[in-house]
PDB file of C-alpha atoms in Angstrom:
ATOM      1  CA  MET A   1      -9.543 -22.958  -7.031  1.00  0.00           C
ATOM      2  CA  SER A   2     -13.101 -21.523  -7.515  1.00  0.00           C
ATOM      3  CA  ILE A   3     -14.536 -18.458  -8.901  1.00  0.00           C
ATOM      4  CA  PHE A   4     -15.033 -17.155  -5.361  1.00  0.00           C
ATOM      5  CA  ASP A   5     -11.423 -17.429  -4.739  1.00  0.00           C
ATOM      6  CA  SER A   6     -10.544 -14.993  -7.569  1.00  0.00           C
ATOM      7  CA  LEU A   7     -12.918 -12.538  -6.060  1.00  0.00           C
ATOM      8  CA  HIS A   8     -11.158 -12.783  -2.809  1.00  0.00           C
ATOM      9  CA  ILE A   9      -7.804 -12.219  -4.187  1.00  0.00           C
ATOM     10  CA  ASN A  10      -8.713  -9.275  -6.144  1.00  0.00           C
ATOM     11  CA  SER A  11     -10.594  -7.661  -3.267  1.00  0.00           C
ATOM     12  CA  SER A  12      -7.336  -8.275  -1.124  1.00  0.00           C
ATOM     13  CA  GLY A  13      -5.380  -6.491  -4.000  1.00  0.00           C
ATOM     14  CA  LEU A  14      -7.793  -3.534  -3.811  1.00  0.00           C
ATOM     15  CA  SER A  15      -7.521  -3.273  -0.071  1.00  0.00           C
ATOM     16  CA  LEU A  16      -3.828  -3.197  -0.353  1.00  0.00           C
ATOM     17  CA  GLU A  17      -3.692  -0.657  -3.010  1.00  0.00           C
ATOM     18  CA  ARG A  18      -6.142   1.526  -0.956  1.00  0.00           C
ATOM     19  CA  LEU A  19      -3.938   1.225   2.078  1.00  0.00           C
ATOM     20  CA  LYS A  20      -0.910   2.266  -0.046  1.00  0.00           C
ATOM     21  CA  LEU A  21      -2.593   5.343  -1.224  1.00  0.00           C
ATOM     22  CA  ASP A  22      -3.656   6.203   2.231  1.00  0.00           C
ATOM     23  CA  VAL A  23       0.144   6.204   3.257  1.00  0.00           C
ATOM     24  CA  ILE A  24       1.151   7.995   0.189  1.00  0.00           C
ATOM     25  CA  SER A  25      -1.328  10.720   0.897  1.00  0.00           C
ATOM     26  CA  THR A  26      -0.026  11.069   4.317  1.00  0.00           C
ATOM     27  CA  ASN A  27       3.456  11.202   3.155  1.00  0.00           C
ATOM     28  CA  ILE A  28       2.309  14.176   0.757  1.00  0.00           C
ATOM     29  CA  ALA A  29       0.429  15.744   3.458  1.00  0.00           C
ATOM     30  CA  ASN A  30       3.602  15.915   5.764  1.00  0.00           C
ATOM     31  CA  VAL A  31       6.198  16.873   3.182  1.00  0.00           C
ATOM     32  CA  ASN A  32       6.843  19.995   5.269  1.00  0.00           C
ATOM     33  CA  THR A  33       6.400  18.721   8.752  1.00  0.00           C
ATOM     34  CA  THR A  34       9.489  19.307  10.735  1.00  0.00           C
ATOM     35  CA  ARG A  35       8.137  18.480  14.258  1.00  0.00           C
ATOM     36  CA  THR A  36       5.941  15.484  15.228  1.00  0.00           C
ATOM     37  CA  GLU A  37       4.790  14.133  18.456  1.00  0.00           C
ATOM     38  CA  GLU A  38       7.666  11.664  18.480  1.00  0.00           C
ATOM     39  CA  GLY A  39      10.134  14.727  18.044  1.00  0.00           C
ATOM     40  CA  GLY A  40      12.102  15.361  14.919  1.00  0.00           C
ATOM     41  CA  PRO A  41      10.778  15.535  11.226  1.00  0.00           C
ATOM     42  CA  TYR A  42       8.060  13.423   9.827  1.00  0.00           C
ATOM     43  CA  LEU A  43       9.667  10.181   8.438  1.00  0.00           C
ATOM     44  CA  LYS A  44       8.387   8.655   5.052  1.00  0.00           C
ATOM     45  CA  LYS A  45       6.306   5.597   5.489  1.00  0.00           C
ATOM     46  CA  THR A  46       5.996   2.832   3.149  1.00  0.00           C
ATOM     47  CA  VAL A  47       3.820  -0.349   3.293  1.00  0.00           C
ATOM     48  CA  SER A  48       5.193  -3.943   3.355  1.00  0.00           C
ATOM     49  CA  PHE A  49       3.251  -6.860   2.076  1.00  0.00           C
ATOM     50  CA  GLU A  50       3.590 -10.435   1.286  1.00  0.00           C
ATOM     51  CA  GLU A  51       1.583 -13.165  -0.635  1.00  0.00           C
ATOM     52  CA  SER A  52      -1.288 -14.645   1.470  1.00  0.00           C
ATOM     53  CA  MET A  53      -1.391 -18.397   1.610  1.00  0.00           C
ATOM     54  CA  LYS A  54      -4.243 -20.656   2.332  1.00  0.00           C
ATOM     55  CA  ARG A  55      -4.186 -24.375   3.182  1.00  0.00           C
ATOM     56  CA  THR A  56      -6.675 -26.308   1.288  1.00  0.00           C
ATOM     57  CA  ASN A  57      -7.506 -29.993   1.394  1.00  0.00           C
ATOM     58  CA  THR A  58      -7.701 -31.583  -2.083  1.00  0.00           C
ATOM     59  CA  PRO A  59     -10.778 -33.778  -2.585  1.00  0.00           C
ATOM     60  CA  GLY A  60      -9.999 -37.344  -3.042  1.00  0.00           C
ATOM     61  CA  LEU A  61      -6.499 -37.098  -1.596  1.00  0.00           C
ATOM     62  CA  ASN A  62      -5.417 -37.043   2.047  1.00  0.00           C
ATOM     63  CA  ALA A  63      -3.029 -34.119   1.383  1.00  0.00           C
ATOM     64  CA  SER A  64      -3.438 -30.631   1.977  1.00  0.00           C
ATOM     65  CA  THR A  65      -1.769 -27.937  -0.060  1.00  0.00           C
ATOM     66  CA  GLU A  66      -0.919 -24.203   0.069  1.00  0.00           C
ATOM     67  CA  LYS A  67      -2.581 -21.888  -2.628  1.00  0.00           C
ATOM     68  CA  SER A  68      -2.029 -18.192  -3.004  1.00  0.00           C
ATOM     69  CA  PHE A  69      -4.974 -16.370  -1.675  1.00  0.00           C
ATOM     70  CA  GLY A  70      -4.160 -12.764  -2.551  1.00  0.00           C
ATOM     71  CA  VAL A  71      -1.996 -10.364  -0.714  1.00  0.00           C
ATOM     72  CA  ARG A  72      -1.843  -8.988   2.948  1.00  0.00           C
ATOM     73  CA  PRO A  73       0.074  -6.061   4.349  1.00  0.00           C
ATOM     74  CA  THR A  74       2.611  -6.895   6.958  1.00  0.00           C
ATOM     75  CA  ALA A  75       3.752  -3.508   8.320  1.00  0.00           C
ATOM     76  CA  ILE A  76       3.870   0.233   7.748  1.00  0.00           C
ATOM     77  CA  ASP A  77       7.457   1.064   8.070  1.00  0.00           C
ATOM     78  CA  SER A  78       9.170   4.424   8.778  1.00  0.00           C
ATOM     79  CA  ASP A  79      12.174   5.283   6.509  1.00  0.00           C
ATOM     80  CA  GLU A  80      14.629   6.694   8.853  1.00  0.00           C
ATOM     81  CA  THR A  81      17.433   7.098   6.185  1.00  0.00           C
ATOM     82  CA  ALA A  82      18.359  10.183   4.177  1.00  0.00           C
ATOM     83  CA  VAL A  83      16.758  12.803   6.412  1.00  0.00           C
ATOM     84  CA  ILE A  84      17.535  16.276   5.021  1.00  0.00           C
ATOM     85  CA  ARG A  85      19.218  18.928   6.817  1.00  0.00           C
ATOM     86  CA  GLU A  86      18.859  22.456   5.587  1.00  0.00           C
ATOM     87  CA  TYR A  87      20.446  25.583   6.646  1.00  0.00           C
ATOM     88  CA  ASP A  88      17.598  28.040   7.760  1.00  0.00           C
ATOM     89  CA  PRO A  89      18.555  29.980  10.954  1.00  0.00           C
ATOM     90  CA  THR A  90      15.201  31.790  10.926  1.00  0.00           C
ATOM     91  CA  HIS A  91      13.130  28.520  11.075  1.00  0.00           C
ATOM     92  CA  ILE A  92      11.341  27.825  14.447  1.00  0.00           C
ATOM     93  CA  ASP A  93      12.756  24.258  14.489  1.00  0.00           C
ATOM     94  CA  ALA A  94      16.471  25.258  13.703  1.00  0.00           C
ATOM     95  CA  ASP A  95      19.222  23.818  16.050  1.00  0.00           C
ATOM     96  CA  GLU A  96      21.833  25.959  17.599  1.00  0.00           C
ATOM     97  CA  ASN A  97      23.903  25.903  14.302  1.00  0.00           C
ATOM     98  CA  GLY A  98      20.859  26.997  12.390  1.00  0.00           C
ATOM     99  CA  TYR A  99      20.064  23.780  10.456  1.00  0.00           C
ATOM    100  CA  VAL A 100      16.487  22.347  10.238  1.00  0.00           C
ATOM    101  CA  THR A 101      16.047  18.681   9.980  1.00  0.00           C
ATOM    102  CA  LYS A 102      13.395  18.203   7.113  1.00  0.00           C
ATOM    103  CA  PRO A 103      11.167  15.105   6.172  1.00  0.00           C
ATOM    104  CA  ASN A 104      12.655  12.509   3.828  1.00  0.00           C
ATOM    105  CA  VAL A 105       9.626  12.803   1.403  1.00  0.00           C
ATOM    106  CA  ASN A 106      10.395  13.391  -2.093  1.00  0.00           C
ATOM    107  CA  MET A 107       7.119  14.651  -4.012  1.00  0.00           C
ATOM    108  CA  ALA A 108       8.446  13.490  -7.350  1.00  0.00           C
ATOM    109  CA  ASP A 109       8.620   9.883  -5.949  1.00  0.00           C
ATOM    110  CA  GLU A 110       5.435  10.050  -4.143  1.00  0.00           C
ATOM    111  CA  MET A 111       3.525  11.192  -7.381  1.00  0.00           C
ATOM    112  CA  VAL A 112       5.118   8.307  -9.195  1.00  0.00           C
ATOM    113  CA  ASP A 113       4.188   5.831  -6.461  1.00  0.00           C
ATOM    114  CA  MET A 114       0.669   7.220  -6.511  1.00  0.00           C
ATOM    115  CA  MET A 115       0.297   6.862 -10.249  1.00  0.00           C
ATOM    116  CA  LEU A 116       1.633   3.314  -9.975  1.00  0.00           C
ATOM    117  CA  THR A 117      -0.760   2.521  -7.102  1.00  0.00           C
ATOM    118  CA  MET A 118      -3.785   4.029  -8.829  1.00  0.00           C
ATOM    119  CA  ARG A 119      -2.849   1.893 -11.907  1.00  0.00           C
ATOM    120  CA  THR A 120      -2.560  -1.289  -9.947  1.00  0.00           C
ATOM    121  CA  TYR A 121      -5.942  -0.563  -8.225  1.00  0.00           C
ATOM    122  CA  GLU A 122      -7.608  -0.107 -11.607  1.00  0.00           C
ATOM    123  CA  ALA A 123      -6.212  -3.464 -12.952  1.00  0.00           C
ATOM    124  CA  ASN A 124      -7.476  -5.133  -9.700  1.00  0.00           C
ATOM    125  CA  ALA A 125     -10.754  -3.557 -10.195  1.00  0.00           C
ATOM    126  CA  THR A 126     -10.876  -4.549 -13.775  1.00  0.00           C
ATOM    127  CA  ALA A 127     -10.066  -8.095 -12.978  1.00  0.00           C
ATOM    128  CA  LEU A 128     -12.723  -8.244 -10.306  1.00  0.00           C
ATOM    129  CA  ALA A 129     -15.348  -6.942 -12.718  1.00  0.00           C
ATOM    130  CA  ALA A 130     -14.299  -9.848 -15.090  1.00  0.00           C
ATOM    131  CA  SER A 131     -14.663 -12.477 -12.240  1.00  0.00           C
ATOM    132  CA  LYS A 132     -18.133 -11.076 -11.282  1.00  0.00           C
ATOM    133  CA  ASP A 133     -19.024 -11.249 -15.103  1.00  0.00           C
ATOM    134  CA  MET A 134     -17.844 -14.790 -15.444  1.00  0.00           C
ATOM    135  CA  LEU A 135     -19.864 -15.866 -12.419  1.00  0.00           C
ATOM    136  CA  LYS A 136     -22.919 -14.039 -13.597  1.00  0.00           C
ATOM    137  CA  ARG A 137     -22.622 -15.752 -16.904  1.00  0.00           C
ATOM    138  CA  ALA A 138     -22.100 -19.248 -15.189  1.00  0.00           C
ATOM    139  CA  LEU A 139     -25.368 -18.692 -13.209  1.00  0.00           C
ATOM    140  CA  GLN A 140     -27.288 -17.639 -16.556  1.00  0.00           C
ATOM    141  CA  ILE A 141     -26.096 -20.866 -18.150  1.00  0.00           C
ATOM    142  CA  SER A 142     -27.334 -22.777 -15.262  1.00  0.00           C
ATOM    143  CA  ALA A 143     -30.612 -21.052 -15.161  1.00  0.00           C
ATOM    144  CA  ASP A 144     -31.212 -22.019 -18.936  1.00  0.00           C
TER     145      ASP A 144
END
């Protein structure tokens, strides 16, 4: 593994956390959306991701190995469970019985997810800065 691999791994983590923040922001923005283009209320979205693997050839050996190369998003899923039905016959989207189907977005959960995502983003940014500092010091040593 080279120093450049660590830069790529950290940048993939930063990109993933940014995507997660975008999705959380969308969830928060649609906390009261009872009607979407697809019909029905807004459904909470979550980001699925997995480890990104890279096949590398080992110098001196005729074997190739797979090494971790960060993370990559695989999907943005809609959570179709736990949709909330609330009695409000005056609401424009109420059914014939007076019930409104509301989004399954919980503001407290979204805020906790946002704080966790921001802390993870900060950790990736710190690790990226450390990798850049090590690379800079290595270049200074080689120049001396």
